Every structure is written in C-alpha cells, then in structure tokens.
mmCIF file of C-alpha atoms and ligand atoms in Angstrom:
data_model
loop_
_atom_site.group_PDB
_atom_site.id
_atom_site.type_symbol
_atom_site.label_atom_id
_atom_site.label_comp_id
_atom_site.label_asym_id
_atom_site.label_seq_id
_atom_site.Cartn_x
_atom_site.Cartn_y
_atom_site.Cartn_z
ATOM 1 C CA MET A 1 0.103 0.045 -0.167
ATOM 2 C CA SER A 2 1.643 3.146 -0.969
ATOM 3 C CA LEU A 3 1.263 6.626 0.714
ATOM 4 C CA ILE A 4 0.216 9.098 -2.109
ATOM 5 C CA THR A 5 0.826 12.867 -0.880
ATOM 6 C CA VAL A 6 -0.695 15.524 -3.805
ATOM 7 C CA PHE A 7 0.502 19.137 -3.155
ATOM 8 C CA PRO A 8 -1.389 21.900 -4.710
ATOM 9 C CA ASP A 9 1.702 23.641 -6.558
ATOM 10 C CA LYS A 10 5.534 23.157 -7.341
ATOM 11 C CA THR A 11 6.166 25.512 -4.348
ATOM 12 C CA SER A 12 4.347 23.431 -1.557
ATOM 13 C CA TRP A 13 5.528 20.116 -3.396
ATOM 14 C CA THR A 14 9.178 21.532 -2.767
ATOM 15 C CA THR A 15 8.233 22.739 0.866
ATOM 16 C CA GLY A 16 6.646 19.265 1.225
ATOM 17 C CA ALA A 17 9.204 16.942 0.034
ATOM 18 C CA ALA A 18 11.969 18.910 2.162
ATOM 19 C CA GLU A 19 9.732 18.433 5.416
ATOM 20 C CA PHE A 20 9.523 14.832 4.139
ATOM 21 C CA LEU A 21 13.010 14.317 4.030
ATOM 22 C CA LEU A 22 13.691 16.488 7.262
ATOM 23 C CA GLU A 23 11.394 14.056 8.969
ATOM 24 C CA GLN A 24 12.818 10.860 7.764
ATOM 25 C CA ALA A 25 16.182 12.121 8.846
ATOM 26 C CA ASN A 26 15.263 12.928 12.345
ATOM 27 C CA SER A 27 12.860 9.770 12.754
ATOM 28 C CA ALA A 28 16.071 7.560 11.627
ATOM 29 C CA LEU A 29 18.377 9.590 13.892
ATOM 30 C CA ALA A 30 16.051 9.282 16.733
ATOM 31 C CA GLN A 31 15.583 5.855 16.361
ATOM 32 C CA ARG A 32 18.442 4.171 15.031
ATOM 33 C CA GLY A 33 21.287 7.191 15.625
ATOM 34 C CA ARG A 34 21.638 7.182 11.978
ATOM 35 C CA TRP A 35 19.985 8.128 8.503
ATOM 36 C CA THR A 36 21.091 6.276 5.681
ATOM 37 C CA VAL A 37 19.651 7.796 2.376
ATOM 38 C CA ALA A 38 20.430 7.419 -1.120
ATOM 39 C CA LEU A 39 19.440 9.987 -3.354
ATOM 40 C CA ALA A 40 17.755 10.854 -6.602
ATOM 41 C CA GLY A 41 19.322 12.078 -9.730
ATOM 42 C CA GLY A 42 17.884 14.153 -12.463
ATOM 43 C CA ASN A 43 16.699 17.363 -12.583
ATOM 44 C CA THR A 44 13.322 17.143 -10.374
ATOM 45 C CA PRO A 45 14.547 16.806 -6.820
ATOM 46 C CA LYS A 46 17.057 19.848 -7.493
ATOM 47 C CA PRO A 47 14.920 22.427 -5.946
ATOM 48 C CA VAL A 48 13.704 20.030 -2.601
ATOM 49 C CA TYR A 49 17.573 19.395 -2.024
ATOM 50 C CA GLU A 50 18.451 23.137 -2.175
ATOM 51 C CA LEU A 51 15.517 23.939 0.185
ATOM 52 C CA LEU A 52 16.610 21.356 2.780
ATOM 53 C CA ALA A 53 20.082 22.881 2.454
ATOM 54 C CA SER A 54 18.596 25.968 3.583
ATOM 55 C CA PRO A 55 19.213 27.122 7.215
ATOM 56 C CA ASP A 56 15.546 26.905 7.927
ATOM 57 C CA TYR A 57 15.771 23.174 7.075
ATOM 58 C CA ALA A 58 19.389 22.171 7.827
ATOM 59 C CA ASN A 59 19.406 23.735 11.281
ATOM 60 C CA ARG A 60 16.664 21.283 12.124
ATOM 61 C CA VAL A 61 18.359 17.982 11.368
ATOM 62 C CA LEU A 62 19.516 16.623 14.537
ATOM 63 C CA ASP A 63 22.963 15.328 13.803
ATOM 64 C CA TRP A 64 24.542 15.776 10.098
ATOM 65 C CA SER A 65 27.578 13.759 11.220
ATOM 66 C CA ARG A 66 25.388 10.538 11.527
ATOM 67 C CA VAL A 67 23.658 11.122 7.937
ATOM 68 C CA PHE A 68 24.871 8.920 5.607
ATOM 69 C CA VAL A 69 24.449 9.684 1.570
ATOM 70 C CA PHE A 70 24.286 7.238 -1.131
ATOM 71 C CA PHE A 71 22.984 7.497 -4.818
ATOM 72 C CA SER A 72 20.243 5.392 -6.149
ATOM 73 C CA ASP A 73 21.942 5.604 -9.562
ATOM 74 C CA GLU A 74 24.617 7.439 -11.464
ATOM 75 C CA ARG A 75 25.689 8.427 -15.056
ATOM 76 C CA CYS A 76 28.944 7.039 -16.339
ATOM 77 C CA VAL A 77 30.587 10.747 -16.302
ATOM 78 C CA SER A 78 33.265 12.221 -14.432
ATOM 79 C CA PRO A 79 32.056 13.574 -11.064
ATOM 80 C CA ASP A 80 32.321 17.204 -12.336
ATOM 81 C CA ASP A 81 30.556 16.644 -15.396
ATOM 82 C CA PRO A 82 27.367 18.654 -15.354
ATOM 83 C CA ARG A 83 25.260 15.408 -16.304
ATOM 84 C CA SER A 84 26.876 13.880 -13.157
ATOM 85 C CA ASN A 85 23.953 13.374 -10.256
ATOM 86 C CA TYR A 86 26.887 13.756 -7.772
ATOM 87 C CA ALA A 87 27.672 17.049 -9.239
ATOM 88 C CA MET A 88 23.968 17.839 -9.100
ATOM 89 C CA THR A 89 23.520 17.148 -5.685
ATOM 90 C CA ARG A 90 27.306 18.480 -4.190
ATOM 91 C CA ALA A 91 25.986 21.734 -5.589
ATOM 92 C CA ALA A 92 22.370 21.633 -4.251
ATOM 93 C CA LEU A 93 23.027 20.071 -0.867
ATOM 94 C CA LEU A 94 26.009 18.118 -0.116
ATOM 95 C CA ASP A 95 28.453 21.127 -0.038
ATOM 96 C CA ARG A 96 26.177 23.097 2.090
ATOM 97 C CA VAL A 97 25.735 21.373 4.990
ATOM 98 C CA PRO A 98 27.946 20.235 7.831
ATOM 99 C CA LEU A 99 28.025 16.726 6.214
ATOM 100 C CA PRO A 100 31.579 14.932 6.760
ATOM 101 C CA ALA A 101 32.811 14.267 3.252
ATOM 102 C CA ALA A 102 33.390 10.584 4.225
ATOM 103 C CA ASN A 103 29.606 10.178 4.859
ATOM 104 C CA VAL A 104 29.050 10.632 1.204
ATOM 105 C CA LEU A 105 29.533 7.452 -0.779
ATOM 106 C CA ARG A 106 29.943 8.507 -4.375
ATOM 107 C CA MET A 107 29.391 6.117 -7.376
ATOM 108 C CA ALA A 108 32.602 6.534 -9.221
ATOM 109 C CA GLY A 109 30.887 7.317 -12.970
ATOM 110 C CA GLU A 110 34.191 8.175 -13.848
ATOM 111 C CA ASP A 111 35.653 4.505 -13.856
ATOM 112 C CA ASP A 112 34.814 1.358 -16.273
ATOM 113 C CA PRO A 113 31.267 0.704 -15.418
ATOM 114 C CA ALA A 114 31.550 -2.540 -14.727
ATOM 115 C CA ARG A 115 34.254 -2.345 -11.949
ATOM 116 C CA ALA A 116 32.514 0.910 -10.593
ATOM 117 C CA ALA A 117 29.230 -1.167 -9.866
ATOM 118 C CA PHE A 118 31.180 -3.845 -8.409
ATOM 119 C CA ALA A 119 33.332 -1.530 -5.951
ATOM 120 C CA TYR A 120 29.974 0.525 -4.803
ATOM 121 C CA GLU A 121 28.181 -3.041 -4.385
ATOM 122 C CA GLN A 122 31.453 -3.668 -2.361
ATOM 123 C CA ALA A 123 31.350 -0.189 -0.435
ATOM 124 C CA LEU A 124 27.576 -1.024 0.322
ATOM 125 C CA GLN A 125 28.507 -4.481 2.000
ATOM 126 C CA GLY A 126 30.923 -2.756 3.868
ATOM 127 C CA PHE A 127 29.192 -0.050 5.242
ATOM 128 C CA PHE A 128 26.111 -2.256 5.915
ATOM 129 C CA ARG A 129 28.229 -5.218 7.068
ATOM 130 C CA THR A 130 25.557 -7.452 4.955
ATOM 131 C CA SER A 131 25.087 -8.542 1.248
ATOM 132 C CA ALA A 132 21.519 -7.370 1.585
ATOM 133 C CA PRO A 133 21.600 -3.729 2.858
ATOM 134 C CA VAL A 134 18.497 -2.001 4.262
ATOM 135 C CA PHE A 135 18.522 1.690 3.661
ATOM 136 C CA ASP A 136 16.267 4.044 5.748
ATOM 137 C CA LEU A 137 15.072 5.773 2.605
ATOM 138 C CA ILE A 138 16.032 5.764 -0.786
ATOM 139 C CA CYS A 139 14.720 8.681 -2.888
ATOM 140 C CA LEU A 140 13.579 8.212 -6.826
ATOM 141 C CA GLY A 141 12.751 10.151 -9.833
ATOM 142 C CA LEU A 142 10.402 9.182 -12.730
ATOM 143 C CA GLY A 143 11.213 9.596 -16.268
ATOM 144 C CA ASP A 144 8.656 10.064 -18.636
ATOM 145 C CA ASN A 145 9.124 6.791 -20.345
ATOM 146 C CA GLY A 146 8.470 4.862 -17.072
ATOM 147 C CA HIS A 147 12.276 4.110 -15.696
ATOM 148 C CA THR A 148 13.193 5.255 -12.468
ATOM 149 C CA ALA A 149 17.003 5.406 -10.862
ATOM 150 C CA SER A 150 18.839 3.831 -13.945
ATOM 151 C CA LEU A 151 16.314 0.953 -14.428
ATOM 152 C CA PHE A 152 15.125 1.458 -17.822
ATOM 153 C CA PRO A 153 12.113 -0.340 -20.056
ATOM 154 C CA GLY A 154 13.592 -3.483 -21.520
ATOM 155 C CA THR A 155 16.737 -3.877 -19.992
ATOM 156 C CA ALA A 156 18.753 -6.703 -18.233
ATOM 157 C CA SER A 157 19.000 -4.668 -14.840
ATOM 158 C CA LEU A 158 14.966 -5.407 -14.444
ATOM 159 C CA ARG A 159 15.532 -8.770 -13.974
ATOM 160 C CA GLU A 160 18.821 -8.685 -11.810
ATOM 161 C CA GLN A 161 17.735 -10.547 -8.518
ATOM 162 C CA THR A 162 21.233 -10.985 -6.913
ATOM 163 C CA ARG A 163 23.390 -7.818 -7.190
ATOM 164 C CA THR A 164 22.642 -4.497 -5.526
ATOM 165 C CA VAL A 165 24.508 -2.639 -7.987
ATOM 166 C CA VAL A 166 24.774 -3.261 -11.612
ATOM 167 C CA ALA A 167 26.143 -1.336 -14.786
ATOM 168 C CA GLN A 168 23.614 -1.117 -17.767
ATOM 169 C CA TYR A 169 24.156 0.264 -21.179
ATOM 170 C CA VAL A 170 21.161 2.135 -21.911
ATOM 171 C CA GLU A 171 20.163 2.126 -25.723
ATOM 172 C CA VAL A 172 18.112 4.692 -25.813
ATOM 173 C CA MET A 173 20.421 7.265 -23.867
ATOM 174 C CA GLN A 174 23.148 6.198 -25.802
ATOM 175 C CA SER A 175 25.036 5.687 -22.514
ATOM 176 C CA TRP A 176 26.443 3.541 -19.810
ATOM 177 C CA ARG A 177 24.672 3.730 -16.286
ATOM 178 C CA LEU A 178 25.212 2.523 -13.131
ATOM 179 C CA THR A 179 22.187 1.419 -10.819
ATOM 180 C CA MET A 180 21.062 0.162 -7.775
ATOM 181 C CA THR A 181 18.662 -2.835 -8.621
ATOM 182 C CA LEU A 182 15.510 -3.618 -7.499
ATOM 183 C CA PRO A 183 16.479 -5.932 -4.345
ATOM 184 C CA VAL A 184 18.421 -3.212 -2.631
ATOM 185 C CA ILE A 185 15.373 -0.688 -3.535
ATOM 186 C CA ASN A 186 12.689 -2.796 -2.411
ATOM 187 C CA ALA A 187 14.529 -3.808 0.952
ATOM 188 C CA ALA A 188 14.420 -0.046 1.982
ATOM 189 C CA ARG A 189 12.441 1.011 5.207
ATOM 190 C CA HIS A 190 10.962 3.816 3.002
ATOM 191 C CA VAL A 191 10.945 4.568 -0.701
ATOM 192 C CA ALA A 192 10.091 7.668 -2.042
ATOM 193 C CA PHE A 193 9.189 8.875 -5.603
ATOM 194 C CA LEU A 194 9.785 12.433 -5.826
ATOM 195 C CA VAL A 195 7.539 13.665 -9.112
ATOM 196 C CA GLU A 196 6.303 17.198 -9.983
ATOM 197 C CA GLY A 197 4.908 18.751 -13.334
ATOM 198 C CA THR A 198 2.474 18.273 -16.067
ATOM 199 C CA GLY A 199 4.847 16.343 -18.269
ATOM 200 C CA LYS A 200 4.780 13.251 -15.713
ATOM 201 C CA ALA A 201 0.994 13.442 -15.188
ATOM 202 C CA ALA A 202 0.793 10.515 -17.927
ATOM 203 C CA VAL A 203 3.445 8.321 -16.718
ATOM 204 C CA VAL A 204 2.376 8.660 -13.455
ATOM 205 C CA GLN A 205 -1.252 7.563 -14.296
ATOM 206 C CA GLN A 206 0.097 4.353 -16.522
ATOM 207 C CA VAL A 207 2.583 3.564 -13.609
ATOM 208 C CA ARG A 208 -0.144 3.822 -10.617
ATOM 209 C CA HIS A 209 -3.187 2.914 -12.201
ATOM 210 C CA GLY A 210 -2.373 1.438 -15.824
ATOM 211 C CA ALA A 211 -1.713 -2.223 -16.853
ATOM 212 C CA TYR A 212 0.806 -3.843 -14.870
ATOM 213 C CA GLN A 213 3.506 -4.156 -17.620
ATOM 214 C CA PRO A 214 6.782 -3.627 -15.654
ATOM 215 C CA ASP A 215 9.006 -4.308 -18.400
ATOM 216 C CA VAL A 216 7.691 -1.022 -20.117
ATOM 217 C CA LEU A 217 6.923 0.937 -16.986
ATOM 218 C CA PRO A 218 10.071 -0.388 -14.708
ATOM 219 C CA ALA A 219 8.411 2.116 -11.604
ATOM 220 C CA GLN A 220 6.047 -0.589 -11.349
ATOM 221 C CA LEU A 221 8.593 -2.936 -9.959
ATOM 222 C CA ILE A 222 9.006 -0.514 -7.002
ATOM 223 C CA GLN A 223 7.165 -2.247 -4.109
ATOM 224 C CA PRO A 224 9.081 -2.185 -0.956
ATOM 225 C CA GLN A 225 8.160 -4.890 1.393
ATOM 226 C CA PRO A 226 7.924 -4.693 4.415
ATOM 227 C CA GLY A 227 8.860 -1.287 3.861
ATOM 228 C CA GLN A 228 6.906 1.830 2.846
ATOM 229 C CA LEU A 229 6.221 3.267 -0.646
ATOM 230 C CA HIS A 230 5.526 7.289 -0.888
ATOM 231 C CA TRP A 231 4.716 9.180 -3.960
ATOM 232 C CA LEU A 232 5.050 12.870 -3.367
ATOM 233 C CA LEU A 233 3.481 14.711 -6.043
ATOM 234 C CA ASP A 234 2.187 18.076 -6.972
ATOM 235 C CA ALA A 235 -0.966 18.636 -8.516
ATOM 236 C CA ALA A 236 -0.041 18.966 -11.969
ATOM 237 C CA ALA A 237 1.952 15.515 -11.852
ATOM 238 C CA ALA A 238 -1.221 13.737 -10.235
ATOM 239 C CA SER A 239 -3.528 15.548 -12.908
ATOM 240 C CA ALA A 240 -4.225 12.876 -15.341
ATOM 241 C CA PRO A 241 -7.564 11.066 -15.078
ATOM 242 C CA PRO A 242 -7.083 7.326 -13.621
HETATM 243 C C1 LIG B 301 19.022 9.975 -13.417
HETATM 244 C C2 LIG B 301 17.764 9.646 -12.565
HETATM 245 C C3 LIG B 301 16.711 9.290 -13.180
HETATM 246 C C4 LIG B 301 15.490 10.220 -13.255
HETATM 247 C C5 LIG B 301 14.323 10.376 -13.909
HETATM 248 C C6 LIG B 301 13.492 11.713 -14.073
HETATM 249 O O1 LIG B 301 19.869 9.520 -13.360
HETATM 250 O O2 LIG B 301 18.450 10.413 -14.401
HETATM 251 O O3 LIG B 301 18.042 8.772 -11.425
HETATM 252 O O4 LIG B 301 15.748 8.080 -12.881
HETATM 253 O O5 LIG B 301 14.897 10.324 -11.606
HETATM 254 O O6 LIG B 301 14.971 10.470 -15.626
HETATM 255 O O7 LIG B 301 14.491 13.040 -14.202
HETATM 256 P P1 LIG B 301 14.118 14.331 -14.174
HETATM 257 O O8 LIG B 301 13.983 14.603 -12.963
HETATM 258 O O9 LIG B 301 15.175 14.988 -14.741
HETATM 259 O O10 LIG B 301 12.827 14.545 -15.017
#
C-alpha cells in the first residue's frame, strides 16, 4: 500500500518534500542513531535538495555527522560533469550542509562501468556489513518513459535479483549507467518517488493506475516489502485521470 501526498503546486511540493526528508532524517536519527539515504538524480529533486540545505531546514536536522548519503543511480561521467547526479547533489545540498565528506559514498561514474558497479556493491556491503543492505530511505525520480533510477524499459537490470548495483548500457540514452537494483531498492524501510510537473502526469497515471507491464514501466517494479512506498506529487503530476 503506497502513501500518496499531492501538493497543490510546485512551491508547496518542494516545501513538502523537504519537510518529508527532514522528518525521515530525524526519525531515523532518533530511532537508530543514523540516517542512510540514497538520493535521486535528474532535475526534479534539485530544488528540494536546495531547500533542505537552507538554514531553516539544515539547522533542524538533529545530527548531520550521523547522516550517510548514497546514490540510487549515476551517469557514467566524471563527478564534475554537469550530467553527473553527484555533481547536482553536491552543488544543491552536499557542499552546503555540515556533512562530513566521508559520509558521502559516491558512485564512480568516471570508472569502467562494470568495475564501478562492483566497487559500489562492495562499498555497500562494507558499510552495512551485509550483502543485503537496508536503507532508511531511497529517493527516486520517474522518467516520462517509466524508468526509475537507471532501471530502463527492456533492460537486463530489471531482472537482476542478486546484485545490489549493476552497470547497464542504456540504448535509448546511448550511454552507460550505474544503478541500484530492485532487491536493494525494495528492501528499504522507505522508498519515495519525488515527481512534479504536467510532463509526468501521463506516466504517473500509467504507472499507478495502468496495466501492469513492468518491462515497459519499470517503476511498477518498485514495491518495497515490508517497507513503505511514498509518492510525493504536485497537482500537475497527479492531474491525469485514473
Ligand atoms: C537520472 C535519474 C532518473 C531520473 C528520471 C527523471 O539519473 O536521470 O536517476 O531516474 O530520476 O530520469 O529525471 P528528471 O527529474 O530530470 O525528470
């Protein structure tokens, strides 16, 4: 059962999503003494990260030194490439809050994709001390073709049931990607889709109310158990009729 929150406009969506992240952080810090979060890439979450980094929000996080940041996927580019998810999150959030650099585990987009995927998988195993990591929160975006993280339609990564991180050549993007896989995403305590804008209304409707066709709409494979799935939408993204 997913929890859906629809905000009236982009401004309230941005505020609501930042409040959600703040609540997630402080709940995990209070209950478990740390917050392990995998950030989504793309453009959508950028204003949310920027708001979370502002003093009104950043100063309310109980303890940044116990926050640990990961990435749900990465483009296979250098970390200073404008296409890099790390570059986006660094500018919007990571460099603006008192988060120790050692607490950020970056996917090495600049390395050989297969080697970088294996290295990240090893890093997760080392951090969580298990081959089956359980994140407090994994944030996801939604592509207008139904992809999420870098789980694209028709790709082998959709069928990965043992690896936690894989490299995937994405034909439609003509590029390599690194992505967390369904076993680790669906093991998280909380998974949140952050989606806004009219341009995503059709795909939100298809994913949430359309026929179950996960090879076409990989976001339909995001079914955390026993964790909780959240949809944070603005009215525009939620506007297509079911
Ligand atoms: C990426 C993301 C990807 C993204 C969607 C939506 O690396 O691009 O992880 O899954 O969330 O493509 O992208 P926008 O937010 O830019 O629409």
